[in-house]
Tab-separated table of C-alpha atoms and ligand atoms in Angstrom:
chain	number	residue	atom	x	y	z
A	1	MET	CA	79.218	123.603	97.905
A	2	PRO	CA	82.196	121.303	97.048
A	3	LEU	CA	85.406	121.979	99.005
A	4	ALA	CA	84.289	122.885	102.501
A	5	MET	CA	85.991	123.966	105.685
A	6	MET	CA	85.734	121.443	108.514
A	7	ASP	CA	83.628	123.725	110.714
A	8	GLU	CA	81.171	124.267	107.859
A	9	ILE	CA	80.507	120.523	108.000
A	10	ILE	CA	80.957	119.857	111.718
A	11	GLY	CA	78.965	122.876	112.964
A	12	PRO	CA	75.562	122.249	111.324
A	13	THR	CA	75.856	118.470	111.764
A	14	ARG	CA	76.609	118.760	115.462
A	15	ALA	CA	73.729	121.205	115.909
A	16	THR	CA	71.318	118.495	114.723
A	17	GLY	CA	72.889	115.785	116.897
A	18	ARG	CA	74.200	113.828	113.938
A	19	GLY	CA	77.686	112.590	113.048
A	20	VAL	CA	80.226	113.353	110.328
A	21	GLY	CA	81.987	110.505	108.516
A	22	ALA	CA	85.726	111.027	108.064
A	23	PHE	CA	87.345	108.401	105.862
A	24	ASN	CA	91.054	107.815	105.306
A	25	VAL	CA	92.383	108.014	101.788
A	26	ILE	CA	95.173	105.725	100.616
A	27	GLY	CA	95.281	106.382	96.883
A	28	ILE	CA	93.178	108.387	94.462
A	29	GLU	CA	90.714	105.467	94.054
A	30	HIS	CA	89.810	105.781	97.741
A	31	ALA	CA	89.160	109.522	97.394
A	32	GLU	CA	86.985	109.031	94.303
A	33	ALA	CA	84.987	106.232	95.923
A	34	ILE	CA	84.502	108.036	99.246
A	35	VAL	CA	83.055	111.050	97.465
A	36	THR	CA	80.890	108.833	95.229
A	37	GLY	CA	79.540	107.131	98.366
A	38	ALA	CA	78.876	110.460	100.097
A	39	GLN	CA	77.039	111.756	97.049
A	40	ALA	CA	74.904	108.614	96.974
A	41	ALA	CA	74.084	109.148	100.659
A	42	GLY	CA	73.530	112.878	100.151
A	43	ALA	CA	75.823	113.557	103.121
A	44	PRO	CA	78.883	115.751	103.642
A	45	VAL	CA	82.135	113.892	104.120
A	46	VAL	CA	85.744	114.325	105.201
A	47	LEU	CA	88.657	112.981	103.148
A	48	GLN	CA	91.534	112.353	105.553
A	49	ILE	CA	95.181	112.019	104.628
A	50	SER	CA	97.333	110.621	107.408
A	51	GLU	CA	101.001	111.343	107.929
A	52	ASN	CA	101.601	107.671	107.091
A	53	CYS	CA	99.685	108.078	103.816
A	54	ALA	CA	101.769	111.118	102.888
A	55	ALA	CA	104.900	109.096	103.679
A	56	TYR	CA	103.606	106.260	101.472
A	57	HIS	CA	103.351	108.683	98.542
A	58	GLY	CA	106.712	110.259	99.387
A	59	ALA	CA	105.102	113.651	100.087
A	60	LEU	CA	101.795	115.195	101.070
A	61	GLU	CA	101.396	117.279	97.940
A	62	PRO	CA	100.430	114.733	95.239
A	63	ILE	CA	97.700	113.012	97.235
A	64	ALA	CA	96.523	116.289	98.808
A	65	ARG	CA	96.131	117.941	95.402
A	66	ALA	CA	94.204	114.918	94.119
A	67	CYS	CA	91.841	115.050	97.117
A	68	LEU	CA	91.324	118.807	96.818
A	69	SER	CA	90.546	118.451	93.126
A	70	ILE	CA	88.038	115.644	93.763
A	71	ALA	CA	86.463	117.668	96.580
A	72	ARG	CA	86.044	120.726	94.360
A	73	SER	CA	83.989	118.823	91.819
A	74	ALA	CA	81.779	117.038	94.384
A	75	THR	CA	78.059	117.719	94.722
A	76	VAL	CA	78.156	117.412	98.536
A	77	PRO	CA	80.404	119.382	100.927
A	78	VAL	CA	83.805	117.701	101.215
A	79	ALA	CA	86.551	118.747	103.647
A	80	VAL	CA	90.155	117.618	103.170
A	81	HIS	CA	91.887	116.984	106.484
A	82	LEU	CA	95.406	116.028	107.590
A	83	ASP	CA	95.124	113.087	110.011
A	84	HIS	CA	97.559	112.054	112.767
A	85	ALA	CA	100.340	114.513	111.992
A	86	THR	CA	103.117	114.211	114.539
A	87	SER	CA	105.172	116.825	112.703
A	88	ALA	CA	104.339	120.526	112.900
A	89	ASP	CA	106.149	120.937	109.555
A	90	LEU	CA	103.596	118.642	107.928
A	91	VAL	CA	100.757	120.717	109.378
A	92	GLN	CA	102.356	123.795	107.815
A	93	ALA	CA	102.708	121.969	104.496
A	94	ALA	CA	98.996	121.076	104.685
A	95	ALA	CA	98.101	124.724	105.231
A	96	ARG	CA	100.227	125.808	102.265
A	97	LEU	CA	98.507	123.247	100.029
A	98	GLY	CA	95.046	124.497	100.976
A	99	LEU	CA	93.824	121.900	103.471
A	100	GLY	CA	91.445	123.497	105.931
A	101	SER	CA	92.072	121.325	108.952
A	102	ALA	CA	94.579	119.079	110.671
A	103	MET	CA	94.839	116.640	113.525
A	104	TYR	CA	98.022	117.263	115.444
A	105	ASP	CA	98.924	114.134	117.365
A	106	ALA	CA	101.211	114.819	120.320
A	107	SER	CA	99.602	112.009	122.303
A	108	GLY	CA	102.920	110.159	122.520
A	109	LEU	CA	104.323	112.982	124.660
A	110	PRO	CA	103.873	113.417	128.403
A	111	TYR	CA	100.817	115.545	129.251
A	112	GLN	CA	102.571	118.899	129.746
A	113	GLU	CA	104.626	118.533	126.551
A	114	ASN	CA	101.528	117.464	124.633
A	115	VAL	CA	99.739	120.608	125.868
A	116	ARG	CA	102.651	122.864	124.987
A	117	ALA	CA	103.224	121.427	121.494
A	118	THR	CA	99.510	121.259	120.637
A	119	ALA	CA	98.871	124.799	121.882
A	120	ASP	CA	101.715	126.066	119.657
A	121	VAL	CA	100.326	124.270	116.601
A	122	ALA	CA	96.765	125.403	117.366
A	123	ARG	CA	97.891	129.039	117.681
A	124	TRP	CA	99.762	128.823	114.382
A	125	CYS	CA	96.789	127.176	112.647
A	126	HIS	CA	94.194	129.586	114.011
A	127	GLY	CA	96.292	132.478	112.688
A	128	ARG	CA	95.741	130.971	109.227
A	129	GLY	CA	92.148	129.881	109.568
A	130	LEU	CA	92.844	126.182	110.069
A	131	TRP	CA	90.708	123.933	112.278
A	132	VAL	CA	92.717	121.769	114.663
A	133	GLU	CA	91.985	118.414	116.269
A	134	GLY	CA	94.056	117.317	119.269
A	135	GLU	CA	94.453	114.053	121.103
A	136	LEU	CA	94.964	113.406	124.758
A	137	GLY	CA	97.285	110.471	125.349
A	138	GLU	CA	97.949	110.473	129.068
A	139	ILE	CA	96.220	107.149	129.724
A	140	GLY	CA	98.075	105.535	126.850
A	141	GLY	CA	99.556	102.253	127.902
A	142	LYS	CA	101.546	100.231	125.421
A	143	ASN	CA	99.346	100.938	122.433
A	144	GLY	CA	98.892	104.609	123.227
A	145	VAL	CA	95.590	106.340	123.593
A	146	HIS	CA	93.877	103.998	121.147
A	147	SER	CA	94.476	100.911	123.215
A	148	PRO	CA	91.016	99.432	123.793
A	149	ARG	CA	91.707	99.764	127.528
A	150	ALA	CA	92.774	103.428	127.377
A	151	ARG	CA	90.241	105.936	128.695
A	152	THR	CA	90.068	109.731	128.491
A	153	ARG	CA	89.173	111.347	131.815
A	154	PRO	CA	86.476	114.021	131.461
A	155	ASP	CA	88.127	116.514	133.838
A	156	GLU	CA	91.500	116.139	132.179
A	157	ALA	CA	89.901	116.452	128.727
A	158	ALA	CA	88.295	119.742	129.755
A	159	ARG	CA	91.642	121.079	131.062
A	160	TYR	CA	93.417	119.927	127.887
A	161	VAL	CA	90.947	121.650	125.565
A	162	ALA	CA	91.108	124.879	127.573
A	163	ALA	CA	94.922	124.810	127.703
A	164	THR	CA	95.504	123.996	124.010
A	165	GLY	CA	92.637	125.811	122.279
A	166	VAL	CA	91.940	122.831	119.979
A	167	ASP	CA	88.707	122.853	117.945
A	168	ALA	CA	88.000	119.144	118.488
A	169	LEU	CA	89.262	116.358	120.700
A	170	ALA	CA	90.016	112.710	119.873
A	171	VAL	CA	88.998	110.607	122.865
A	172	ALA	CA	89.834	107.128	124.139
A	173	VAL	CA	86.533	105.394	124.925
A	174	GLY	CA	87.099	101.765	123.917
A	175	SER	CA	87.842	101.814	120.190
A	176	SER	CA	91.197	100.832	118.777
A	177	HIS	CA	92.972	101.476	115.474
A	178	ALA	CA	93.180	98.899	112.666
A	179	MET	CA	90.607	96.426	114.017
A	180	LEU	CA	89.581	93.803	111.471
A	181	THR	CA	86.477	92.786	113.419
A	182	ARG	CA	83.576	95.080	114.298
A	183	ASP	CA	83.152	94.120	117.939
A	184	ALA	CA	84.772	96.912	119.965
A	185	ALA	CA	82.861	97.697	123.155
A	186	LEU	CA	82.485	101.461	123.554
A	187	ASP	CA	82.062	103.127	126.925
A	188	ILE	CA	78.937	105.109	126.005
A	189	GLY	CA	78.532	106.486	129.550
A	190	LEU	CA	82.050	107.905	129.426
A	191	ILE	CA	81.343	109.562	126.054
A	192	ALA	CA	78.344	111.287	127.625
A	193	SER	CA	80.466	112.425	130.603
A	194	ILE	CA	83.223	113.825	128.360
A	195	HIS	CA	80.582	115.494	126.205
A	196	ARG	CA	79.164	117.239	129.283
A	197	ALA	CA	82.649	118.344	130.408
A	198	VAL	CA	84.081	119.479	127.057
A	199	SER	CA	82.706	122.209	124.811
A	200	VAL	CA	84.361	121.195	121.508
A	201	PRO	CA	83.264	118.370	119.161
A	202	LEU	CA	84.527	114.896	120.085
A	203	VAL	CA	86.212	112.544	117.617
A	204	LEU	CA	86.120	108.750	117.652
A	205	HIS	CA	89.218	107.162	116.132
A	206	GLY	CA	89.396	103.466	115.276
A	207	SER	CA	85.703	103.414	114.347
A	208	SER	CA	86.175	100.550	111.873
A	209	GLY	CA	86.010	98.179	114.838
A	210	VAL	CA	82.710	99.579	116.119
A	211	PRO	CA	79.399	97.945	115.088
A	212	ASP	CA	76.740	100.180	113.504
A	213	ARG	CA	74.508	100.204	116.562
A	214	ASP	CA	77.358	101.427	118.770
A	215	LEU	CA	78.367	104.084	116.242
A	216	ALA	CA	74.830	105.456	116.413
A	217	ALA	CA	74.843	105.259	120.228
A	218	ALA	CA	78.221	107.038	120.393
A	219	ILE	CA	76.846	109.862	118.258
A	220	ARG	CA	73.740	110.142	120.433
A	221	ALA	CA	76.023	110.323	123.490
A	222	GLY	CA	78.075	113.175	122.037
A	223	ILE	CA	80.611	112.028	119.429
A	224	THR	CA	80.549	114.142	116.252
A	225	LYS	CA	83.409	113.056	113.970
A	226	ILE	CA	83.729	109.348	113.202
A	227	ASN	CA	87.095	108.289	111.729
A	228	ILE	CA	87.075	105.185	109.552
A	229	ALA	CA	90.068	103.729	107.704
A	230	THR	CA	90.462	99.970	108.091
A	231	GLN	CA	86.871	99.098	107.146
A	232	LEU	CA	87.318	100.648	103.693
A	233	ASN	CA	90.686	98.954	103.237
A	234	LYS	CA	89.041	95.637	104.064
A	235	VAL	CA	86.363	95.949	101.374
A	236	PHE	CA	88.805	97.455	98.847
A	237	THR	CA	91.342	94.663	99.255
A	238	ALA	CA	88.741	91.887	99.383
A	239	ALA	CA	87.236	93.046	96.086
A	240	ILE	CA	90.640	93.259	94.406
A	241	ARG	CA	91.707	89.880	95.788
A	242	ASP	CA	88.506	88.348	94.491
A	243	CYS	CA	88.899	90.016	91.121
A	244	LEU	CA	92.484	88.824	90.644
A	245	ALA	CA	91.736	85.333	91.922
A	246	GLY	CA	89.033	85.012	89.297
A	247	ASP	CA	91.256	85.866	86.334
A	248	ALA	CA	94.942	84.912	86.315
A	249	ALA	CA	95.433	86.731	83.002
A	250	MET	CA	94.250	90.103	84.330
A	251	VAL	CA	97.054	92.686	84.142
A	252	ASP	CA	95.270	96.010	83.651
A	253	PRO	CA	95.240	97.806	87.031
A	254	ARG	CA	92.145	99.724	85.922
A	255	ARG	CA	90.157	96.509	85.985
A	256	TYR	CA	90.981	95.359	89.511
A	257	GLY	CA	91.420	98.955	90.703
A	258	SER	CA	87.876	99.758	89.681
A	259	ALA	CA	86.633	96.611	91.441
A	260	GLY	CA	88.198	97.922	94.657
A	261	ARG	CA	86.863	101.419	94.091
A	262	ASP	CA	83.373	100.112	93.291
A	263	ALA	CA	83.385	98.173	96.569
A	264	ILE	CA	84.283	101.202	98.713
A	265	ALA	CA	81.532	103.542	97.479
A	266	PRO	CA	78.493	101.539	98.695
A	267	GLU	CA	80.205	100.814	102.010
A	268	VAL	CA	80.759	104.570	102.515
A	269	ALA	CA	77.118	105.248	101.624
A	270	ARG	CA	76.001	102.546	104.068
A	271	LEU	CA	78.217	103.855	106.883
A	272	LEU	CA	77.042	107.413	106.245
A	273	SER	CA	73.430	106.268	106.512
A	274	VAL	CA	74.324	105.202	110.061
A	275	ILE	CA	76.584	108.171	110.916
A	276	SER	CA	74.768	111.043	109.209
A	277	VAL	CA	71.215	109.780	109.286
A	278	GLY	CA	71.199	107.473	112.320
A	279	ASN	CA	69.817	104.529	110.355
A	280	VAL	CA	70.877	101.334	112.132
A	281	GLY	CA	68.253	99.097	110.576
A	282	GLN	CA	70.637	97.799	107.930
A	283	GLU	CA	73.610	96.524	109.886
A	284	GLY	CA	76.268	95.366	107.477
A	285	PRO	CA	77.066	91.690	107.127
A	286	PRO	CA	79.296	90.310	109.899
A	287	GLU	CA	81.880	89.495	107.254
A	288	PRO	CA	81.585	92.263	104.665
A	289	ALA	CA	84.449	90.866	102.601
A	290	ALA	CA	82.319	87.937	101.446
A	291	GLU	CA	79.352	90.144	100.561
A	292	LEU	CA	81.476	92.613	98.704
A	293	SER	CA	83.250	89.870	96.817
A	294	ARG	CA	79.892	88.853	95.444
A	295	ASP	CA	79.197	92.478	94.592
A	296	GLY	CA	82.543	92.727	92.845
A	297	ARG	CA	81.743	89.716	90.687
A	298	ARG	CA	78.375	91.107	89.759
A	299	ARG	CA	79.926	94.349	88.621
A	300	ARG	CA	82.491	92.860	86.302
B	401	ZN	ZN1	93.318	107.746	114.532
């Protein structure tokens, strides 16, 4: 059951009207903690490696191999996915390394060029069994498609999916990347309209800024894949900051590294209880950093 293809996770989940949690990896501690959290929740999960993360490590291969290895020994299905690749070469590198899916992000290009480039990548990927996520960036504005004011038009989304052949579509419905607060206002009616117009699964990027109740509502309205990065970085960094602040003599990275890792796992399990189970009765604290700092202290 361990390393899974994206459609093996997305397909059955979507059929039951639930969501799939896709969490961004930074280092190996993130990957370990995300899988630990998914196992605790008893839910499948997606480990995502962004182009920026690959650049941080100098190459895709080291972090991709770590994620694949962790996925293979998991007790829940785990897919390893390339996130926000703007380079077709990186998508090909992902395929060579054994990743089963990729998001190709041509949203910075004008519509016709986005369609052409994404269709080329999708054709190449489908020839090798890879699942492809695309993004429609027409409405962009200064911050691109993930500006909180950007909106995907249902008719254009349907044309884009038909023209590119993508297996999933990232949509602009009110969320925004890298939000530190969880107060984004999603356009739930628009999600439902896009869902009616588009046959492939829909992906919500920038989900860290979306409160639990709205995540559940977005899934009910038709979102399947929920991408979360910043929220895990917040709890990871808060736990490490707290750990180091409490002990000026601490030098062993395993000590503060494990504090960060131990903080991510329960947050993943909690988010998956919302995303995969639809449980919104345990909304996280408004300022999770404080809560998790206390957790971190308890664990040491
Ligand atoms: Zn994104």
